[in-house]
Amino acid sequence: MKKGKLIWHIACDESGIDGQVYYGFGSLWMKYQRRGDFVRIIRNLREKHGYTNEIKWQRAHQKNNVSFYKELADVFFKHAWLAFHCIVIRKGLVDKSFHDGDYDLAMRKHFTTLISSKIKTVKKAHPNQPSEFRVEVDPLPSRYNKADEAFHKIANNILKQELGGDALIQSVVTKDSKDSQQIQLADFLLGAVMSAFQGKVTSDRKRDMANHIASYLGWDNLKHDTWHHERKFNIWYFHDIRHEKREIHTKNINLKYPLPMKPRRQK
């Protein structure tokens, strides 16, 4: 029996691009047909807690918001059809000679690397099923006003060269985070990871919130990266292999809510 097309919705955000020690990009993944379920779940959670503001990491530590954000983390980890994947880069180790001497270009390349690499992983997991990917992004951090179009074209070219076939990324839409609860959740999860990497958190509630998220992975804190095969919550620390010392420890995940086992492929 011929399988139907898999359509994926990917919502993306960035952090640390304003001169922090680390910068990173995060992506929230779901099947396209799950968008209505996601909106309903978030709406119900908002009504339960009386939360009407935009979902943002910077609001997660505020006293009146803590219960909402803790349950938001629980909702994310309970639903197996939601996934979060991010990439973290130490700015001081970026070799600008590979990027025409330009951090702006380097950042755009790292964002493209994250999304194209994850799409390749999905395609390899479903080799006999047609797939399509639809991306929405908070305005990309670039002085180039067509950064989203450039990403769309370059990522599709990379994927076509390596996988063949038609263009996999069907659309790239730049959207204000205020208009996308998917981008907002990506902001919250990425912010938690980046706060652990930056190490500048002065608020106990903010530190507790990041560690609360880490607890769903079986970790004490989020300053680690994961193995590449982790599907639910994946942290990719981009390490330049020319540097012998790897400052970030790759750690096994032990999910509080384990993902269902994948069915074995028929031989």
mmCIF file with all atom_site columns, C-alpha atoms in Angstrom, residues 130-252:
data_model
loop_
_atom_site.group_PDB
_atom_site.id
_atom_site.type_symbol
_atom_site.label_atom_id
_atom_site.label_alt_id
_atom_site.label_comp_id
_atom_site.label_asym_id
_atom_site.label_entity_id
_atom_site.label_seq_id
_atom_site.pdbx_PDB_ins_code
_atom_site.Cartn_x
_atom_site.Cartn_y
_atom_site.Cartn_z
_atom_site.occupancy
_atom_site.B_iso_or_equiv
_atom_site.pdbx_formal_charge
_atom_site.auth_seq_id
_atom_site.auth_comp_id
_atom_site.auth_asym_id
_atom_site.auth_atom_id
_atom_site.pdbx_PDB_model_num
ATOM 1   C CA . PRO A 1 130 ? 7.149  11.301 0.296  1.00 0.00 ? 130 PRO A CA 1
ATOM 2   C CA . SER A 1 131 ? 7.765  14.244 2.633  1.00 0.00 ? 131 SER A CA 1
ATOM 3   C CA . GLU A 1 132 ? 7.240  17.980 2.588  1.00 0.00 ? 132 GLU A CA 1
ATOM 4   C CA . PHE A 1 133 ? 8.458  20.601 5.067  1.00 0.00 ? 133 PHE A CA 1
ATOM 5   C CA . ARG A 1 134 ? 6.917  23.983 5.830  1.00 0.00 ? 134 ARG A CA 1
ATOM 6   C CA . VAL A 1 135 ? 9.016  26.409 7.857  1.00 0.00 ? 135 VAL A CA 1
ATOM 7   C CA . GLU A 1 136 ? 8.043  29.529 9.738  1.00 0.00 ? 136 GLU A CA 1
ATOM 8   C CA . VAL A 1 137 ? 10.705 31.743 11.265 1.00 0.00 ? 137 VAL A CA 1
ATOM 9   C CA . ASP A 1 138 ? 10.916 34.724 13.532 1.00 0.00 ? 138 ASP A CA 1
ATOM 10  C CA . PRO A 1 139 ? 12.663 37.384 11.384 1.00 0.00 ? 139 PRO A CA 1
ATOM 11  C CA . LEU A 1 140 ? 16.146 35.973 10.805 1.00 0.00 ? 140 LEU A CA 1
ATOM 12  C CA . PRO A 1 141 ? 18.942 37.929 12.532 1.00 0.00 ? 141 PRO A CA 1
ATOM 13  C CA . SER A 1 142 ? 20.609 39.408 9.477  1.00 0.00 ? 142 SER A CA 1
ATOM 14  C CA . ARG A 1 143 ? 21.262 42.737 7.824  1.00 0.00 ? 143 ARG A CA 1
ATOM 15  C CA . TYR A 1 144 ? 20.360 40.956 4.566  1.00 0.00 ? 144 TYR A CA 1
ATOM 16  C CA . ASN A 1 145 ? 16.669 41.661 4.079  1.00 0.00 ? 145 ASN A CA 1
ATOM 17  C CA . LYS A 1 146 ? 16.117 38.522 2.002  1.00 0.00 ? 146 LYS A CA 1
ATOM 18  C CA . ALA A 1 147 ? 17.708 36.130 4.483  1.00 0.00 ? 147 ALA A CA 1
ATOM 19  C CA . ASP A 1 148 ? 14.597 33.931 4.573  1.00 0.00 ? 148 ASP A CA 1
ATOM 20  C CA . GLU A 1 149 ? 14.569 33.579 0.766  1.00 0.00 ? 149 GLU A CA 1
ATOM 21  C CA . ALA A 1 150 ? 18.289 32.796 0.739  1.00 0.00 ? 150 ALA A CA 1
ATOM 22  C CA . PHE A 1 151 ? 17.825 30.142 3.423  1.00 0.00 ? 151 PHE A CA 1
ATOM 23  C CA . HIS A 1 152 ? 14.953 28.568 1.465  1.00 0.00 ? 152 HIS A CA 1
ATOM 24  C CA . LYS A 1 153 ? 16.970 28.326 -1.741 1.00 0.00 ? 153 LYS A CA 1
ATOM 25  C CA . ILE A 1 154 ? 20.262 27.207 -0.173 1.00 0.00 ? 154 ILE A CA 1
ATOM 26  C CA . ALA A 1 155 ? 18.700 24.590 2.115  1.00 0.00 ? 155 ALA A CA 1
ATOM 27  C CA . ASN A 1 156 ? 16.711 23.083 -0.759 1.00 0.00 ? 156 ASN A CA 1
ATOM 28  C CA . ASN A 1 157 ? 19.849 22.972 -2.926 1.00 0.00 ? 157 ASN A CA 1
ATOM 29  C CA . ILE A 1 158 ? 21.772 21.165 -0.161 1.00 0.00 ? 158 ILE A CA 1
ATOM 30  C CA . LEU A 1 159 ? 18.968 18.653 0.302  1.00 0.00 ? 159 LEU A CA 1
ATOM 31  C CA . LYS A 1 160 ? 18.552 18.053 -3.427 1.00 0.00 ? 160 LYS A CA 1
ATOM 32  C CA . GLN A 1 161 ? 22.288 17.457 -3.892 1.00 0.00 ? 161 GLN A CA 1
ATOM 33  C CA . GLU A 1 162 ? 22.387 14.907 -1.070 1.00 0.00 ? 162 GLU A CA 1
ATOM 34  C CA . LEU A 1 163 ? 18.977 13.268 -1.389 1.00 0.00 ? 163 LEU A CA 1
ATOM 35  C CA . GLY A 1 164 ? 17.873 13.982 -4.941 1.00 0.00 ? 164 GLY A CA 1
ATOM 36  C CA . GLY A 1 165 ? 14.230 14.367 -5.855 1.00 0.00 ? 165 GLY A CA 1
ATOM 37  C CA . ASP A 1 166 ? 12.040 17.449 -5.638 1.00 0.00 ? 166 ASP A CA 1
ATOM 38  C CA . ALA A 1 167 ? 12.502 20.465 -3.361 1.00 0.00 ? 167 ALA A CA 1
ATOM 39  C CA . LEU A 1 168 ? 11.638 19.303 0.161  1.00 0.00 ? 168 LEU A CA 1
ATOM 40  C CA . ILE A 1 169 ? 11.051 22.681 1.818  1.00 0.00 ? 169 ILE A CA 1
ATOM 41  C CA . GLN A 1 170 ? 7.761  23.767 0.310  1.00 0.00 ? 170 GLN A CA 1
ATOM 42  C CA . SER A 1 171 ? 7.550  27.159 2.013  1.00 0.00 ? 171 SER A CA 1
ATOM 43  C CA . VAL A 1 172 ? 9.444  29.517 4.322  1.00 0.00 ? 172 VAL A CA 1
ATOM 44  C CA . VAL A 1 173 ? 7.316  32.181 5.989  1.00 0.00 ? 173 VAL A CA 1
ATOM 45  C CA . THR A 1 174 ? 8.720  34.972 8.154  1.00 0.00 ? 174 THR A CA 1
ATOM 46  C CA . LYS A 1 175 ? 6.286  35.607 10.961 1.00 0.00 ? 175 LYS A CA 1
ATOM 47  C CA . ASP A 1 176 ? 6.278  37.818 14.056 1.00 0.00 ? 176 ASP A CA 1
ATOM 48  C CA . SER A 1 177 ? 6.410  35.579 17.121 1.00 0.00 ? 177 SER A CA 1
ATOM 49  C CA . LYS A 1 178 ? 3.309  37.361 18.464 1.00 0.00 ? 178 LYS A CA 1
ATOM 50  C CA . ASP A 1 179 ? 1.373  35.666 15.659 1.00 0.00 ? 179 ASP A CA 1
ATOM 51  C CA . SER A 1 180 ? 2.781  32.154 16.149 1.00 0.00 ? 180 SER A CA 1
ATOM 52  C CA . GLN A 1 181 ? 2.433  30.132 19.335 1.00 0.00 ? 181 GLN A CA 1
ATOM 53  C CA . GLN A 1 182 ? 4.718  27.529 17.762 1.00 0.00 ? 182 GLN A CA 1
ATOM 54  C CA . ILE A 1 183 ? 7.542  30.098 17.516 1.00 0.00 ? 183 ILE A CA 1
ATOM 55  C CA . GLN A 1 184 ? 6.732  31.195 21.062 1.00 0.00 ? 184 GLN A CA 1
ATOM 56  C CA . LEU A 1 185 ? 7.213  27.669 22.415 1.00 0.00 ? 185 LEU A CA 1
ATOM 57  C CA . ALA A 1 186 ? 10.486 27.405 20.469 1.00 0.00 ? 186 ALA A CA 1
ATOM 58  C CA . ASP A 1 187 ? 11.566 30.666 22.159 1.00 0.00 ? 187 ASP A CA 1
ATOM 59  C CA . PHE A 1 188 ? 10.767 29.267 25.610 1.00 0.00 ? 188 PHE A CA 1
ATOM 60  C CA . LEU A 1 189 ? 12.664 26.001 25.130 1.00 0.00 ? 189 LEU A CA 1
ATOM 61  C CA . LEU A 1 190 ? 15.633 27.584 23.347 1.00 0.00 ? 190 LEU A CA 1
ATOM 62  C CA . GLY A 1 191 ? 15.831 30.296 25.996 1.00 0.00 ? 191 GLY A CA 1
ATOM 63  C CA . ALA A 1 192 ? 16.100 27.664 28.711 1.00 0.00 ? 192 ALA A CA 1
ATOM 64  C CA . VAL A 1 193 ? 18.957 25.895 26.907 1.00 0.00 ? 193 VAL A CA 1
ATOM 65  C CA . MET A 1 194 ? 20.798 29.115 26.129 1.00 0.00 ? 194 MET A CA 1
ATOM 66  C CA . SER A 1 195 ? 20.481 30.393 29.708 1.00 0.00 ? 195 SER A CA 1
ATOM 67  C CA . ALA A 1 196 ? 22.345 27.291 30.877 1.00 0.00 ? 196 ALA A CA 1
ATOM 68  C CA . PHE A 1 197 ? 25.076 27.758 28.261 1.00 0.00 ? 197 PHE A CA 1
ATOM 69  C CA . GLN A 1 198 ? 25.481 31.509 28.824 1.00 0.00 ? 198 GLN A CA 1
ATOM 70  C CA . GLY A 1 199 ? 25.764 30.990 32.598 1.00 0.00 ? 199 GLY A CA 1
ATOM 71  C CA . LYS A 1 200 ? 24.583 34.515 33.395 1.00 0.00 ? 200 LYS A CA 1
ATOM 72  C CA . VAL A 1 201 ? 21.290 33.680 35.089 1.00 0.00 ? 201 VAL A CA 1
ATOM 73  C CA . THR A 1 202 ? 20.906 35.726 38.269 1.00 0.00 ? 202 THR A CA 1
ATOM 74  C CA . SER A 1 203 ? 17.275 34.857 38.989 1.00 0.00 ? 203 SER A CA 1
ATOM 75  C CA . ASP A 1 204 ? 16.724 31.740 41.096 1.00 0.00 ? 204 ASP A CA 1
ATOM 76  C CA . ARG A 1 205 ? 13.304 31.262 39.505 1.00 0.00 ? 205 ARG A CA 1
ATOM 77  C CA . LYS A 1 206 ? 14.795 31.387 36.005 1.00 0.00 ? 206 LYS A CA 1
ATOM 78  C CA . ARG A 1 207 ? 17.483 28.861 36.975 1.00 0.00 ? 207 ARG A CA 1
ATOM 79  C CA . ASP A 1 208 ? 14.847 26.646 38.572 1.00 0.00 ? 208 ASP A CA 1
ATOM 80  C CA . MET A 1 209 ? 12.734 26.797 35.408 1.00 0.00 ? 209 MET A CA 1
ATOM 81  C CA . ALA A 1 210 ? 15.659 25.721 33.205 1.00 0.00 ? 210 ALA A CA 1
ATOM 82  C CA . ASN A 1 211 ? 16.485 22.898 35.609 1.00 0.00 ? 211 ASN A CA 1
ATOM 83  C CA . HIS A 1 212 ? 12.810 21.908 35.678 1.00 0.00 ? 212 HIS A CA 1
ATOM 84  C CA . ILE A 1 213 ? 12.989 21.393 31.903 1.00 0.00 ? 213 ILE A CA 1
ATOM 85  C CA . ALA A 1 214 ? 16.262 19.486 32.327 1.00 0.00 ? 214 ALA A CA 1
ATOM 86  C CA . SER A 1 215 ? 14.552 17.115 34.774 1.00 0.00 ? 215 SER A CA 1
ATOM 87  C CA . TYR A 1 216 ? 12.343 15.781 31.957 1.00 0.00 ? 216 TYR A CA 1
ATOM 88  C CA . LEU A 1 217 ? 15.559 14.598 30.273 1.00 0.00 ? 217 LEU A CA 1
ATOM 89  C CA . GLY A 1 218 ? 16.854 13.003 33.467 1.00 0.00 ? 218 GLY A CA 1
ATOM 90  C CA . TRP A 1 219 ? 19.425 15.823 33.818 1.00 0.00 ? 219 TRP A CA 1
ATOM 91  C CA . ASP A 1 220 ? 20.311 18.275 36.581 1.00 0.00 ? 220 ASP A CA 1
ATOM 92  C CA . ASN A 1 221 ? 20.889 21.141 34.135 1.00 0.00 ? 221 ASN A CA 1
ATOM 93  C CA . LEU A 1 222 ? 20.787 21.892 30.409 1.00 0.00 ? 222 LEU A CA 1
ATOM 94  C CA . LYS A 1 223 ? 24.461 22.627 29.733 1.00 0.00 ? 223 LYS A CA 1
ATOM 95  C CA . HIS A 1 224 ? 25.063 19.443 27.759 1.00 0.00 ? 224 HIS A CA 1
ATOM 96  C CA . ASP A 1 225 ? 24.446 18.244 24.264 1.00 0.00 ? 225 ASP A CA 1
ATOM 97  C CA . THR A 1 226 ? 22.656 15.093 23.153 1.00 0.00 ? 226 THR A CA 1
ATOM 98  C CA . TRP A 1 227 ? 23.459 12.250 20.800 1.00 0.00 ? 227 TRP A CA 1
ATOM 99  C CA . HIS A 1 228 ? 22.374 12.968 17.229 1.00 0.00 ? 228 HIS A CA 1
ATOM 100 C CA . HIS A 1 229 ? 19.667 10.278 17.271 1.00 0.00 ? 229 HIS A CA 1
ATOM 101 C CA . GLU A 1 230 ? 17.631 11.876 20.063 1.00 0.00 ? 230 GLU A CA 1
ATOM 102 C CA . ARG A 1 231 ? 14.212 12.655 18.562 1.00 0.00 ? 231 ARG A CA 1
ATOM 103 C CA . LYS A 1 232 ? 12.294 14.444 21.325 1.00 0.00 ? 232 LYS A CA 1
ATOM 104 C CA . PHE A 1 233 ? 14.728 17.041 22.639 1.00 0.00 ? 233 PHE A CA 1
ATOM 105 C CA . ASN A 1 234 ? 17.979 17.449 20.772 1.00 0.00 ? 234 ASN A CA 1
ATOM 106 C CA . ILE A 1 235 ? 20.807 19.849 21.650 1.00 0.00 ? 235 ILE A CA 1
ATOM 107 C CA . TRP A 1 236 ? 23.579 20.026 19.052 1.00 0.00 ? 236 TRP A CA 1
ATOM 108 C CA . TYR A 1 237 ? 26.705 21.801 20.259 1.00 0.00 ? 237 TYR A CA 1
ATOM 109 C CA . PHE A 1 238 ? 28.551 22.780 17.100 1.00 0.00 ? 238 PHE A CA 1
ATOM 110 C CA . HIS A 1 239 ? 32.157 21.795 17.805 1.00 0.00 ? 239 HIS A CA 1
ATOM 111 C CA . ASP A 1 240 ? 35.052 22.703 15.505 1.00 0.00 ? 240 ASP A CA 1
ATOM 112 C CA . ILE A 1 241 ? 37.041 19.457 15.329 1.00 0.00 ? 241 ILE A CA 1
ATOM 113 C CA . ARG A 1 242 ? 40.280 21.457 14.972 1.00 0.00 ? 242 ARG A CA 1
ATOM 114 C CA . HIS A 1 243 ? 39.910 22.381 18.644 1.00 0.00 ? 243 HIS A CA 1
ATOM 115 C CA . GLU A 1 244 ? 41.017 19.386 20.680 1.00 0.00 ? 244 GLU A CA 1
ATOM 116 C CA . LYS A 1 245 ? 39.144 20.316 23.840 1.00 0.00 ? 245 LYS A CA 1
ATOM 117 C CA . ARG A 1 246 ? 35.393 19.830 23.705 1.00 0.00 ? 246 ARG A CA 1
ATOM 118 C CA . GLU A 1 247 ? 33.935 21.955 26.479 1.00 0.00 ? 247 GLU A CA 1
ATOM 119 C CA . ILE A 1 248 ? 30.427 20.469 26.364 1.00 0.00 ? 248 ILE A CA 1
ATOM 120 C CA . HIS A 1 249 ? 29.731 16.933 27.596 1.00 0.00 ? 249 HIS A CA 1
ATOM 121 C CA . THR A 1 250 ? 27.398 14.756 25.508 1.00 0.00 ? 250 THR A CA 1
ATOM 122 C CA . LYS A 1 251 ? 24.897 13.180 27.864 1.00 0.00 ? 251 LYS A CA 1
ATOM 123 C CA . ASN A 1 252 ? 22.389 10.348 27.521 1.00 0.00 ? 252 ASN A CA 1
#
